[in-house]
Coordinates of C-alpha atoms in Angstrom, one line a residue:
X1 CA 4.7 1.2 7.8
X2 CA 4.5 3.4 10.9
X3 CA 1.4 4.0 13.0
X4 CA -0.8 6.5 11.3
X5 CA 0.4 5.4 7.9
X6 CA 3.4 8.2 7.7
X7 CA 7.1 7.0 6.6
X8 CA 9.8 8.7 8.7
X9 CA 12.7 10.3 7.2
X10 CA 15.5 11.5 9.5
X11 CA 16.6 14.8 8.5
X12 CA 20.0 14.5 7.8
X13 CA 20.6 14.9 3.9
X14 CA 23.0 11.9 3.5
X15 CA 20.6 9.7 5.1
X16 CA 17.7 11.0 2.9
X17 CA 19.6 10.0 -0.4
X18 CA 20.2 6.6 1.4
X19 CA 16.1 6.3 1.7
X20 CA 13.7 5.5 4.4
X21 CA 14.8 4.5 7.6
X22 CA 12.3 1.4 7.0
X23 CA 15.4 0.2 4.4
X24 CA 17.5 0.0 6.7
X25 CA 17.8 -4.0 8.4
X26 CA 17.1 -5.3 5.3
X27 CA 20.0 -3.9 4.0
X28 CA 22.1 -4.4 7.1
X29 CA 22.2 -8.2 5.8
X30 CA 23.9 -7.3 2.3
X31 CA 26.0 -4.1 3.7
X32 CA 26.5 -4.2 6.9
X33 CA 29.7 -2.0 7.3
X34 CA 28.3 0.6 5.2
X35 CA 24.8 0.4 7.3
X36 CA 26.4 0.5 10.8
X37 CA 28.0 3.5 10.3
X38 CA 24.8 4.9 8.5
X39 CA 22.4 3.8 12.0
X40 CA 25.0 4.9 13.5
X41 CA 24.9 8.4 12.4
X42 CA 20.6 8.5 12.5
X43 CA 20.7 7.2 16.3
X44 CA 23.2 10.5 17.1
X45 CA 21.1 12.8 15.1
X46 CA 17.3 11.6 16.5
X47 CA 15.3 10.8 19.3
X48 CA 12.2 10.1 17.4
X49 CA 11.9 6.0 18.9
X50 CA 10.0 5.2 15.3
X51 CA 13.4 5.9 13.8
X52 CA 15.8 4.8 16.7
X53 CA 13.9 1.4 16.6
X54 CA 14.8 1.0 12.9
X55 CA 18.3 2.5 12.7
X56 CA 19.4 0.4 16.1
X57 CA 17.7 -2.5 14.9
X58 CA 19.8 -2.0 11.4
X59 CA 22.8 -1.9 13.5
X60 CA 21.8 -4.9 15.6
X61 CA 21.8 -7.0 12.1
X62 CA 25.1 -5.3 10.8
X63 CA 27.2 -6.2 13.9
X64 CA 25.6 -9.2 14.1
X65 CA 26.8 -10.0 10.5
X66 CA 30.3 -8.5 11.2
X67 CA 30.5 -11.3 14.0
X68 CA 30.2 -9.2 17.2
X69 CA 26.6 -11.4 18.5
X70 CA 26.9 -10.3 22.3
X71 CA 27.2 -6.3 21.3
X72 CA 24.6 -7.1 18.6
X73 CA 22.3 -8.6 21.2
X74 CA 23.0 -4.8 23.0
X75 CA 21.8 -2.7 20.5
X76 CA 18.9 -5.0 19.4
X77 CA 17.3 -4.9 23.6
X78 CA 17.8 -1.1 22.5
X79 CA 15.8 -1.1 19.5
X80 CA 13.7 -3.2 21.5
X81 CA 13.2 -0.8 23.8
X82 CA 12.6 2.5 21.3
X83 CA 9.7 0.4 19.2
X84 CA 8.1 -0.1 22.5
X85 CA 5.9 3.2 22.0
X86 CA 5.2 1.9 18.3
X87 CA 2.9 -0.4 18.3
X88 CA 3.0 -4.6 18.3
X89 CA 3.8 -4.7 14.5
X90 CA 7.3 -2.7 15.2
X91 CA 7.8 -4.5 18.2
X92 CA 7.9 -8.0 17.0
X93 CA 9.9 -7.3 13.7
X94 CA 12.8 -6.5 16.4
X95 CA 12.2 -9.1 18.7
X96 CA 12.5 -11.4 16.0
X97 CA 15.5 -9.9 14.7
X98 CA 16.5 -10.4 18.6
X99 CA 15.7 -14.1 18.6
X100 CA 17.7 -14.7 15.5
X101 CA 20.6 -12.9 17.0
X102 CA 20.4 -14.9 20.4
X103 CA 20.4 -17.9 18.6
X104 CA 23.8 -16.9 16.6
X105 CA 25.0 -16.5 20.4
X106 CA 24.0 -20.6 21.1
X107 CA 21.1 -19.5 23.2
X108 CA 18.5 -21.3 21.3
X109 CA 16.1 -21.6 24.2
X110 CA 16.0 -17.9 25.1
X111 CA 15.6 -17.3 21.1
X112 CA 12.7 -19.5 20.8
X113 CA 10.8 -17.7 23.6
X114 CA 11.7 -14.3 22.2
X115 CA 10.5 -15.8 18.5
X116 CA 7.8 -17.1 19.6
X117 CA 6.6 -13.9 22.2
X118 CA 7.3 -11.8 18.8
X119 CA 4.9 -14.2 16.7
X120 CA 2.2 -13.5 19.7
X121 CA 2.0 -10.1 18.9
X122 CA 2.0 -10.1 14.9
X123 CA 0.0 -10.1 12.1
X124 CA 0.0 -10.3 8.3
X125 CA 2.8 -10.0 7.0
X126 CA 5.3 -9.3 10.0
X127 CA 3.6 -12.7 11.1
X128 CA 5.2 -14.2 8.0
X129 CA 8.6 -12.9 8.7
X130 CA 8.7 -13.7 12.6
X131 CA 8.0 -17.5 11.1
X132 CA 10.0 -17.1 8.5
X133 CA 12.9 -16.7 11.2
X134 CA 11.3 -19.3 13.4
X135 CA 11.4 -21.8 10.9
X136 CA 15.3 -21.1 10.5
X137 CA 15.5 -21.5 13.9
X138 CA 13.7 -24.4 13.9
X139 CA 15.9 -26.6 10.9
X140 CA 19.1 -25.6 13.2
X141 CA 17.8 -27.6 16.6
X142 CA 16.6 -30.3 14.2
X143 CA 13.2 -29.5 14.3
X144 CA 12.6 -30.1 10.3
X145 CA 8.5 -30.7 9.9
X146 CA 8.0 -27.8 12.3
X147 CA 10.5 -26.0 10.4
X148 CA 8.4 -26.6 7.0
X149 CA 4.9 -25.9 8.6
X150 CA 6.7 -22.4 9.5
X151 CA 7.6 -21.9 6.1
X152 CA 4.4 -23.0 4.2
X153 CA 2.7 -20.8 6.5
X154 CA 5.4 -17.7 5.4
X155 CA 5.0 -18.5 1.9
X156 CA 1.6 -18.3 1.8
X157 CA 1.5 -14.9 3.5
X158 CA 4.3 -13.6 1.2
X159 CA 2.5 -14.7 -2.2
X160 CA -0.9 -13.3 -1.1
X161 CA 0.7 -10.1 -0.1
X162 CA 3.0 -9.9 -3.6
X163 CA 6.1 -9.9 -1.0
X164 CA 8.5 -11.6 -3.5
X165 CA 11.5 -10.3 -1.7
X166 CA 10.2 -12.2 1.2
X167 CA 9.0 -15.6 -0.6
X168 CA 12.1 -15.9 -1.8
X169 CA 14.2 -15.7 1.5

């Protein structure tokens, strides 16, 4: 949720049938073709960075997905970038996304700094999902009993919070 409690909708009536912009990584992992061309369109039609970090960061995870990890890295600095002016919460949900992305590129050092800069700032539940992707990170340099304590910690977030979505990743 935004600062100040308000969900942002972009105006455009194709994206409002789509739902909130907040949707929109999440569903980058299971459409990304479909969701590129959707963050696409928002990051044309706004300049509102609340919405520019989530529709760039959507399109960060869809190229990623469609195997194009340098340009991905590109437009995840950019959402980087826009959720700069929204508060540490926004901030390290991309920066994680980031340090998942610059691992897929082999640069597991600079992912773990960015993973781990993005876990300094959250809380609560985005907390959970920065380890969450830490802990993946974590099992691929071999790093298995740090990669568990990650995910206990996760889980126990998740189930407190009724995130089952999460949990179950």
């Amino acid at each position: 949720m935004p600062p100040g409690g308000k969900k942002h909708n972009v105006s455009s009536a194709e994206v409002a049938r789509e739902g909130p912009v907040e949707d929109l990584p999440l569903r980058a992992l299971s459409r990304p073709r479909d969701t590129a061309r959707m963050a696409e369109r928002i990051l044309a039609a706004s300049r509102d960075p609340y919405v520019r970090s989530y529709a760039g960061q959507a399109l960060g995870i869809a190229t990623r997905e469609m195997g194009d990890v340098a340009q991905a890295v590109r437009y995840l600095r950019a959402a980087l970038a826009a959720a700069a002016s929204c508060g540490d919460e926004r901030r390290a949900d991309v920066q994680a996304s980031l340090g998942i992305t610059l691992a897929c590129a082999g640069r597991s050092k600079d992912a773990l700094r960015q993973l781990d800069a993005a876990l300094s700032k959250a809380s609560g539940v985005t907390a959970a999902r920065v380890r969450l992707r830490r802990g993946n990170l974590l099992v691929i340099l071999g790093r298995t009993n740090d990669a568990i304590d990650e995910y206990r910690r996760a889980v126990r977030t998740f189930r407190a919070a009724g995130d089952g979505l999460w949990e179950a990743r």
